[in-house]
Short mmCIF file of C-alpha atoms in Angstrom, two decimals:
data_model
loop_
_atom_site.label_atom_id
_atom_site.label_comp_id
_atom_site.label_asym_id
_atom_site.label_seq_id
_atom_site.Cartn_x
_atom_site.Cartn_y
_atom_site.Cartn_z
CA UNK A 1 0.00 0.00 0.00
CA UNK A 2 1.30 3.45 -0.84
CA UNK A 3 2.33 5.48 2.24
CA UNK A 4 -0.19 8.24 1.54
CA UNK A 5 -3.03 5.71 1.39
CA UNK A 6 -1.82 4.02 4.52
CA UNK A 7 -1.84 7.39 6.22
CA UNK A 8 -5.40 8.12 5.11
CA UNK A 9 -6.52 4.66 6.27
CA UNK A 10 -4.92 5.27 9.67
CA UNK A 11 -6.61 8.66 9.85
CA UNK A 12 -10.00 7.08 9.22
CA UNK A 13 -9.27 4.40 11.80
CA UNK A 14 -8.38 7.02 14.40
CA UNK A 15 -11.46 9.08 13.49
CA UNK A 16 -13.76 6.07 13.96
CA UNK A 17 -12.11 5.12 17.25
CA UNK A 18 -12.49 8.67 18.61
CA UNK A 19 -16.09 8.85 17.40
CA UNK A 20 -16.88 5.49 18.95
CA UNK A 21 -15.46 6.62 22.28
CA UNK A 22 -17.35 9.93 22.09
CA UNK A 23 -20.60 8.12 21.29
CA UNK A 24 -19.98 5.69 24.14
CA UNK A 25 -19.56 8.46 26.72
CA UNK A 26 -22.45 10.50 25.34
CA UNK A 27 -24.80 7.54 25.50
CA UNK A 28 -23.54 6.63 28.96
CA UNK A 29 -24.29 10.17 30.12
CA UNK A 30 -27.82 9.98 28.73
CA UNK A 31 -28.32 6.41 29.92
CA UNK A 32 -31.13 7.29 32.33
CA UNK A 33 -32.99 9.32 29.72
CA UNK A 34 -32.75 6.55 27.17
CA UNK A 35 -34.54 4.13 29.45
CA UNK A 36 -38.10 4.09 28.22
CA UNK A 37 -39.51 2.85 31.52
CA UNK A 38 -38.62 2.09 35.13
CA UNK A 39 -38.91 -1.46 36.40
CA UNK A 40 -41.17 -2.14 39.37
CA UNK A 41 -38.09 -2.75 41.54
CA UNK A 42 -36.77 0.70 40.61
CA UNK A 43 -40.10 2.25 41.56
CA UNK A 44 -40.29 0.42 44.90
CA UNK A 45 -36.70 1.47 45.60
CA UNK A 46 -37.71 5.10 45.01
CA UNK A 47 -35.59 5.64 41.90
CA UNK A 48 -38.52 6.99 39.88
CA UNK A 49 -39.30 10.74 39.96
CA UNK A 50 -41.78 11.67 42.69
CA UNK A 51 -43.71 14.57 41.19
CA UNK A 52 -43.49 14.16 37.43
CA UNK A 53 -45.16 11.48 35.34
CA UNK A 54 -42.98 8.54 34.39
CA UNK A 55 -43.34 5.14 32.78
CA UNK A 56 -43.36 1.85 34.58
CA UNK A 57 -42.89 -1.51 32.92
CA UNK A 58 -43.51 -5.04 34.09
CA UNK A 59 -45.54 -8.18 33.81
CA UNK A 60 -49.23 -8.18 34.70
CA UNK A 61 -49.46 -10.63 37.61
CA UNK A 62 -51.76 -13.59 36.85
CA UNK A 63 -55.12 -13.31 38.60
CA UNK A 64 -54.54 -9.70 39.67
CA UNK A 65 -56.76 -7.93 37.12
CA UNK A 66 -60.01 -6.69 38.65
CA UNK A 67 -62.68 -4.33 37.39
CA UNK A 68 -64.58 -2.81 40.32
CA UNK A 69 -67.94 -1.44 39.25
CA UNK A 70 -69.26 -0.71 35.77
CA UNK A 71 -66.75 1.98 34.88
CA UNK A 72 -63.63 1.53 32.75
CA UNK A 73 -61.53 1.44 35.92
CA UNK A 74 -59.10 -1.49 35.99
CA UNK A 75 -56.82 -2.48 38.85
CA UNK A 76 -53.92 -4.84 38.43
CA UNK A 77 -50.51 -5.64 39.85
CA UNK A 78 -47.28 -5.27 37.91
CA UNK A 79 -44.23 -7.31 38.75
CA UNK A 80 -40.67 -7.81 37.52
CA UNK A 81 -40.55 -11.12 39.41
CA UNK A 82 -39.04 -9.47 42.46
CA UNK A 83 -41.11 -6.41 43.46
CA UNK A 84 -44.77 -5.60 42.78
CA UNK A 85 -46.58 -2.33 42.19
CA UNK A 86 -50.36 -1.75 42.17
CA UNK A 87 -51.67 0.05 39.08
CA UNK A 88 -54.99 1.77 38.48
CA UNK A 89 -56.11 2.73 35.01
CA UNK A 90 -59.29 4.10 33.59
CA UNK A 91 -59.63 3.70 29.84
CA UNK A 92 -59.44 1.29 26.96
CA UNK A 93 -56.70 -1.29 27.14
CA UNK A 94 -54.75 -2.47 24.07
CA UNK A 95 -55.71 -5.84 22.57
CA UNK A 96 -52.57 -7.52 23.78
CA UNK A 97 -53.24 -6.57 27.41
CA UNK A 98 -53.74 -9.77 29.35
CA UNK A 99 -52.51 -11.46 32.48
CA UNK A 100 -48.92 -12.62 32.20
CA UNK A 101 -48.24 -10.05 29.48
CA UNK A 102 -45.59 -7.34 29.68
CA UNK A 103 -46.93 -3.78 29.60
CA UNK A 104 -45.67 -0.23 29.94
CA UNK A 105 -47.85 2.32 31.74
CA UNK A 106 -47.41 6.08 31.96
CA UNK A 107 -48.59 7.99 35.00
CA UNK A 108 -47.56 8.84 38.54
CA UNK A 109 -47.56 7.42 42.04
CA UNK A 110 -50.27 8.64 44.39
CA UNK A 111 -49.98 8.93 48.18
CA UNK A 112 -50.92 5.30 48.78
CA UNK A 113 -48.07 4.04 46.58
CA UNK A 114 -50.52 3.08 43.85
CA UNK A 115 -49.47 3.94 40.30
CA UNK A 116 -52.25 5.88 38.57
CA UNK A 117 -51.83 5.36 34.83
CA UNK A 118 -52.97 7.73 32.08
CA UNK A 119 -51.83 5.45 29.29
CA UNK A 120 -51.18 1.72 29.02
CA UNK A 121 -49.13 0.20 26.19
CA UNK A 122 -48.70 -3.51 25.63
CA UNK A 123 -45.20 -4.85 25.12
CA UNK A 124 -45.06 -8.00 23.06
CA UNK A 125 -42.19 -10.43 23.25
CA UNK A 126 -39.81 -11.54 20.53
CA UNK A 127 -41.31 -15.03 20.22
CA UNK A 128 -43.37 -15.97 17.22
CA UNK A 129 -45.04 -19.37 16.95
CA UNK A 130 -48.31 -20.95 15.89
CA UNK A 131 -50.99 -21.25 18.62
CA UNK A 132 -50.70 -25.06 18.67
CA UNK A 133 -46.98 -24.87 19.46
CA UNK A 134 -47.61 -22.31 22.18
CA UNK A 135 -50.24 -24.47 23.87
CA UNK A 136 -48.10 -27.62 23.70
CA UNK A 137 -45.16 -25.67 25.15
CA UNK A 138 -47.41 -24.52 27.96
CA UNK A 139 -48.49 -28.10 28.65
CA UNK A 140 -44.93 -29.35 28.93
CA UNK A 141 -44.08 -26.44 31.20
CA UNK A 142 -47.04 -27.18 33.50
CA UNK A 143 -46.18 -30.88 33.77
CA UNK A 144 -44.31 -31.49 37.04
CA UNK B 1 4.37 -7.71 -3.31
CA UNK B 2 0.67 -7.49 -2.63
CA UNK B 3 -1.37 -9.83 -0.47
CA UNK B 4 -4.27 -9.70 -2.93
CA UNK B 5 -4.01 -12.27 -5.76
CA UNK B 6 -3.47 -10.81 -9.23
CA UNK B 7 -6.74 -12.23 -10.59
CA UNK B 8 -8.82 -10.55 -7.90
CA UNK B 9 -6.88 -7.35 -8.38
CA UNK B 10 -7.50 -7.39 -12.12
CA UNK B 11 -11.19 -8.11 -11.59
CA UNK B 12 -11.53 -5.07 -9.35
CA UNK B 13 -9.62 -2.79 -11.67
CA UNK B 14 -11.68 -3.92 -14.62
CA UNK B 15 -15.03 -3.62 -12.79
CA UNK B 16 -14.09 -0.20 -11.52
CA UNK B 17 -13.70 1.19 -15.02
CA UNK B 18 -16.88 3.19 -15.76
CA UNK B 19 -17.68 1.84 -19.27
CA UNK B 20 -17.14 -1.75 -18.16
CA UNK B 21 -19.25 -1.27 -15.05
CA UNK B 22 -22.00 0.47 -17.02
CA UNK B 23 -22.28 -2.43 -19.46
CA UNK B 24 -22.04 -5.04 -16.71
CA UNK B 25 -24.84 -3.41 -14.71
CA UNK B 26 -27.01 -3.33 -17.81
CA UNK B 27 -26.42 -7.03 -18.52
CA UNK B 28 -27.08 -8.05 -14.92
CA UNK B 29 -30.37 -6.14 -14.54
CA UNK B 30 -32.79 -8.70 -16.10
CA UNK B 31 -31.24 -11.61 -14.17
CA UNK B 32 -31.38 -9.76 -10.89
CA UNK B 33 -34.99 -8.74 -11.56
CA UNK B 34 -35.92 -12.36 -12.31
CA UNK B 35 -34.36 -13.66 -9.08
CA UNK B 36 -35.93 -10.81 -7.10
CA UNK B 37 -39.44 -11.52 -8.41
CA UNK B 38 -39.10 -15.25 -7.70
CA UNK B 39 -37.88 -14.66 -4.14
CA UNK B 40 -40.53 -12.01 -3.53
CA UNK B 41 -43.32 -14.29 -4.78
CA UNK B 42 -42.07 -17.22 -2.69
CA UNK B 43 -41.57 -15.04 0.39
CA UNK B 44 -44.98 -13.36 0.18
CA UNK B 45 -46.79 -16.63 -0.54
CA UNK B 46 -45.01 -18.31 2.36
CA UNK B 47 -45.47 -15.39 4.70
CA UNK B 48 -49.01 -14.31 3.94
CA UNK B 49 -50.56 -17.67 3.04
CA UNK B 50 -48.54 -20.68 4.25
CA UNK B 51 -47.23 -19.39 7.58
CA UNK B 52 -49.55 -20.02 10.54
CA UNK B 53 -50.96 -17.17 12.59
CA UNK B 54 -49.13 -16.16 15.75
CA UNK B 55 -50.18 -17.44 19.19
CA UNK B 56 -50.29 -13.94 20.57
CA UNK B 57 -50.66 -11.46 17.74
CA UNK B 58 -52.90 -13.46 15.41
CA UNK B 59 -52.68 -12.33 11.81
CA UNK B 60 -51.30 -8.87 12.59
CA UNK B 61 -47.78 -10.17 12.99
CA UNK B 62 -47.55 -10.78 9.22
CA UNK B 63 -46.36 -7.22 8.69
CA UNK B 64 -43.06 -8.65 10.01
CA UNK B 65 -42.41 -9.86 6.45
CA UNK B 66 -42.01 -6.27 5.29
CA UNK B 67 -40.96 -4.53 8.49
CA UNK B 68 -38.03 -6.71 9.51
CA UNK B 69 -36.36 -7.07 6.07
CA UNK B 70 -36.70 -3.31 5.54
CA UNK B 71 -35.20 -2.55 8.95
CA UNK B 72 -32.33 -4.96 8.33
CA UNK B 73 -31.69 -3.34 4.96
CA UNK B 74 -31.67 0.13 6.51
CA UNK B 75 -28.66 -0.95 8.59
CA UNK B 76 -27.07 -3.14 5.92
CA UNK B 77 -27.12 -0.39 3.28
CA UNK B 78 -25.60 2.07 5.74
CA UNK B 79 -22.73 -0.28 6.58
CA UNK B 80 -22.11 -0.80 2.85
CA UNK B 81 -22.11 2.98 2.36
CA UNK B 82 -19.58 3.41 5.15
CA UNK B 83 -17.32 0.81 3.52
CA UNK B 84 -17.68 2.61 0.18
CA UNK B 85 -16.89 5.89 1.93
CA UNK B 86 -13.71 4.39 3.38
CA UNK B 87 -12.62 3.10 -0.03
CA UNK B 88 -13.48 6.44 -1.64
CA UNK B 89 -11.43 8.36 0.92
CA UNK B 90 -8.38 6.10 0.98
CA UNK B 91 -8.10 4.94 -2.62
CA UNK B 92 -9.98 7.86 -4.25
CA UNK B 93 -11.89 5.31 -6.29
CA UNK B 94 -14.56 6.91 -8.45
CA UNK B 95 -16.84 3.90 -8.53
CA UNK B 96 -16.92 3.73 -4.72
CA UNK B 97 -18.12 7.36 -4.65
CA UNK B 98 -20.77 6.55 -7.23
CA UNK B 99 -21.99 3.48 -5.32
CA UNK B 100 -22.09 5.46 -2.08
CA UNK B 101 -24.25 8.18 -3.61
CA UNK B 102 -26.42 5.70 -5.47
CA UNK B 103 -27.14 3.81 -2.22
CA UNK B 104 -28.26 6.77 -0.10
CA UNK B 105 -31.81 7.29 -1.44
CA UNK B 106 -32.44 3.54 -1.42
CA UNK B 107 -31.31 3.27 2.18
CA UNK B 108 -33.55 6.21 3.05
CA UNK B 109 -36.42 4.36 1.38
CA UNK B 110 -35.83 1.19 3.42
CA UNK B 111 -35.60 3.21 6.63
CA UNK B 112 -38.83 5.00 5.80
CA UNK B 113 -40.61 1.70 5.09
CA UNK B 114 -39.30 0.24 8.36
CA UNK B 115 -40.59 3.26 10.30
CA UNK B 116 -44.00 3.33 8.60
CA UNK B 117 -44.66 -0.41 8.86
CA UNK B 118 -43.43 -0.35 12.44
CA UNK B 119 -45.91 2.40 13.18
CA UNK B 120 -48.75 0.45 11.54
CA UNK B 121 -47.76 -2.57 13.62
CA UNK B 122 -47.39 -0.58 16.82
CA UNK B 123 -50.90 0.83 16.85
CA UNK B 124 -52.82 -2.46 17.13
CA UNK B 125 -50.21 -4.28 19.24
CA UNK B 126 -48.74 -1.71 21.60
CA UNK B 127 -51.59 0.76 21.44
CA UNK B 128 -49.50 3.63 20.05
CA UNK B 129 -48.37 4.74 16.59
CA UNK B 130 -45.13 6.10 17.91
CA UNK B 131 -43.20 6.08 21.16
CA UNK B 132 -39.88 7.76 21.87
CA UNK B 133 -38.06 4.65 22.96
CA UNK B 134 -34.39 4.15 22.07
CA UNK B 135 -34.91 1.79 19.10
CA UNK B 136 -37.45 3.99 17.32
CA UNK B 137 -35.63 7.24 18.05
CA UNK B 138 -32.27 6.07 16.73
CA UNK B 139 -33.90 4.57 13.65
CA UNK B 140 -35.52 7.97 12.97
CA UNK B 141 -32.07 9.58 13.33
CA UNK B 142 -30.79 7.07 10.74
CA UNK B 143 -33.45 8.34 8.31
CA UNK B 144 -32.22 11.91 8.87
CA UNK B 145 -28.64 10.75 8.29
CA UNK B 146 -29.60 9.29 4.92
CA UNK B 147 -31.49 12.45 3.97
CA UNK B 148 -28.52 14.55 5.14
CA UNK B 149 -26.19 12.59 2.87
CA UNK B 150 -28.49 13.04 -0.12
CA UNK B 151 -28.85 16.78 0.53
CA UNK B 152 -25.16 17.41 1.18
CA UNK B 153 -24.27 15.73 -2.09
CA UNK B 154 -26.83 17.85 -3.91
CA UNK B 155 -25.62 21.05 -2.27
CA UNK B 156 -22.00 20.92 -3.53
CA UNK B 157 -21.58 21.47 -7.23
CA UNK B 158 -18.20 19.83 -7.77
CA UNK B 159 -19.02 16.13 -7.69
CA UNK B 160 -15.64 14.93 -6.47
CA UNK B 161 -15.57 17.48 -3.64
CA UNK B 162 -19.18 16.60 -2.84
CA UNK B 163 -18.32 12.90 -2.77
CA UNK B 164 -15.48 13.51 -0.34
CA UNK B 165 -17.70 15.53 2.01
CA UNK B 166 -20.40 12.88 1.82
CA UNK B 167 -17.86 10.11 2.51
CA UNK B 168 -16.79 11.77 5.74
CA UNK B 169 -20.41 12.34 6.77
CA UNK B 170 -21.28 8.72 6.02
CA UNK B 171 -18.31 7.46 8.06
CA UNK B 172 -19.16 9.68 11.01
CA UNK B 173 -22.73 8.43 11.02
CA UNK B 174 -21.77 4.77 11.14
CA UNK B 175 -21.61 4.93 14.96
CA UNK B 176 -25.41 4.89 14.93
CA UNK B 177 -25.57 1.40 13.39
CA UNK B 178 -24.43 -0.59 16.45
CA UNK B 179 -26.46 1.74 18.66
CA UNK B 180 -29.63 0.87 16.74
CA UNK B 181 -28.81 -2.82 16.75
CA UNK B 182 -28.11 -3.05 20.48
CA UNK B 183 -30.63 -0.40 21.61
CA UNK B 184 -33.14 -3.07 22.63
CA UNK B 185 -30.55 -4.76 24.83
CA UNK B 186 -28.81 -1.75 26.35
CA UNK B 187 -31.93 0.11 27.41
CA UNK B 188 -35.43 -0.79 28.43
CA UNK B 189 -37.53 -0.19 25.33
CA UNK B 190 -41.09 -0.82 24.26
CA UNK B 191 -39.71 -2.47 21.13
CA UNK B 192 -39.09 -6.15 21.81
CA UNK B 193 -35.65 -7.73 21.79
CA UNK B 194 -33.98 -9.44 18.83
CA UNK B 195 -35.66 -12.59 17.51
CA UNK B 196 -33.14 -13.91 15.01
CA UNK B 197 -29.77 -12.22 15.45
CA UNK B 198 -28.95 -13.61 18.84
CA UNK B 199 -26.52 -16.34 19.73
CA UNK B 200 -29.30 -18.55 21.06
CA UNK B 201 -31.50 -20.29 18.50
CA UNK B 202 -34.03 -17.93 16.90
CA UNK B 203 -37.28 -17.59 18.83
CA UNK B 204 -39.50 -17.84 15.78
CA UNK B 205 -41.13 -21.00 14.53
CA UNK B 206 -39.40 -22.43 11.45
CA UNK B 207 -42.57 -22.17 9.30
CA UNK B 208 -42.53 -18.41 9.94
CA UNK B 209 -38.76 -18.06 9.72
CA UNK B 210 -38.28 -19.42 6.19
CA UNK B 211 -40.52 -16.85 4.45
CA UNK B 212 -38.88 -14.12 6.53
CA UNK B 213 -35.43 -15.14 5.32
CA UNK B 214 -36.71 -15.38 1.73
CA UNK B 215 -38.05 -11.84 2.01
CA UNK B 216 -34.74 -10.66 3.46
CA UNK B 217 -32.83 -12.06 0.47
CA UNK B 218 -35.46 -10.64 -1.91
CA UNK B 219 -34.91 -7.18 -0.40
CA UNK B 220 -31.16 -7.57 -0.94
CA UNK B 221 -31.79 -8.30 -4.61
CA UNK B 222 -34.10 -5.30 -4.86
CA UNK B 223 -31.31 -3.18 -3.41
CA UNK B 224 -28.87 -4.53 -6.01
CA UNK B 225 -31.25 -3.75 -8.87
CA UNK B 226 -31.96 -0.25 -7.59
CA UNK B 227 -28.37 0.62 -6.72
CA UNK B 228 -27.00 -0.51 -10.09
CA UNK B 229 -29.66 1.50 -11.89
CA UNK B 230 -28.90 4.57 -9.77
CA UNK B 231 -25.16 4.10 -10.22
CA UNK B 232 -25.49 3.93 -14.01
CA UNK B 233 -27.40 7.20 -14.01
CA UNK B 234 -24.83 8.83 -11.73
CA UNK B 235 -22.00 7.58 -13.97
CA UNK B 236 -23.67 9.04 -17.06
CA UNK B 237 -24.08 12.41 -15.32
CA UNK B 238 -20.46 12.46 -14.17
CA UNK B 239 -18.92 11.25 -17.40
CA UNK B 240 -21.25 13.06 -19.76
CA UNK B 241 -18.32 14.57 -21.69
CA UNK B 242 -16.19 11.44 -21.90
CA UNK B 243 -15.60 9.40 -25.01
CA UNK B 244 -17.36 6.20 -23.90
CA UNK B 245 -20.61 8.03 -23.23
CA UNK B 246 -20.40 9.66 -26.66
CA UNK B 247 -19.83 6.26 -28.26
CA UNK B 248 -22.79 4.89 -26.34
CA UNK B 249 -25.01 7.71 -27.55
CA UNK B 250 -23.94 7.21 -31.16
CA UNK B 251 -24.68 3.52 -30.88
CA UNK B 252 -28.22 4.03 -29.59
CA UNK B 253 -29.03 7.01 -31.83
#
């Protein structure tokens, strides 16, 4: 390789390395802001902001969904398998909302430590399979 | 003494000559189109008709057959452009500049399709057209990068100077590619994690996976067709005064 080309190649290499490092530190600095939601453990540990709305994410605990009265009010418990948070929401839930499903809710904590949601989004997982496969997987998992 | 064998070297030198490349691209076009149409037909038939519905998302998941290949291409084309930019800067190779410029609008198109289909998928599944999570935000930035490259090239009159500026811009922007790819793992996002590109076995049933891979290859062929067509046009514009273009015109006239 001609020296001048080698030099240019080195220059590009150095540029990319510096850029990569800069991007790494920038993203590290914004790490908190890039998190779309707080886990339930974070919220229980008091890491979530107290007075501004924030998002909470977790799994809807099986058997926890209840609808008191005739209104659109729904109560359920969110969990990340270690800590649980009670959520209240009044409105229409997305189709994928069901027990055992991951969701992300936006809202704030009230005085009782209950999360009052203004918006509920369903998070779907990265698994795709036909219904028959899913049910047979479930059966094998339930077998002792 | 070079590490690259002489045959390979000659092949590259020959292909890089504008008249040779122009003719080669013209000859390849019908073959590429044929393969693309076959793959597209097989992929769509497999994906929309043969593949079973999903256990959770029902029929709605089928938009995956457009969304995922387009999103992959948006990253793939950018990486190719960055490689072209490197070659253009180091070796000052004209054809690399031409391929870089020819790729940018196509990459922008793939990114746009990925964003739009993602939005159409997000509304019924998540309950929102758009959320500012890390994956979606960085993908939107990628679209702006592509548009920036197209505009910068258009803004500078001297094509070689423009190509050099664009090459640097393209190289700078390549940091976004790994960020987009790993965004779903580094941060908590509404977008789900990777299905296929993880070290574990893919978490998609094989009857759904095969059409997806067919569509991915079909999109690659579409890119090839489009980029060669664009590159031929760009070559003609650049070399409008050269002898081979004049000969070409006389032949067709």
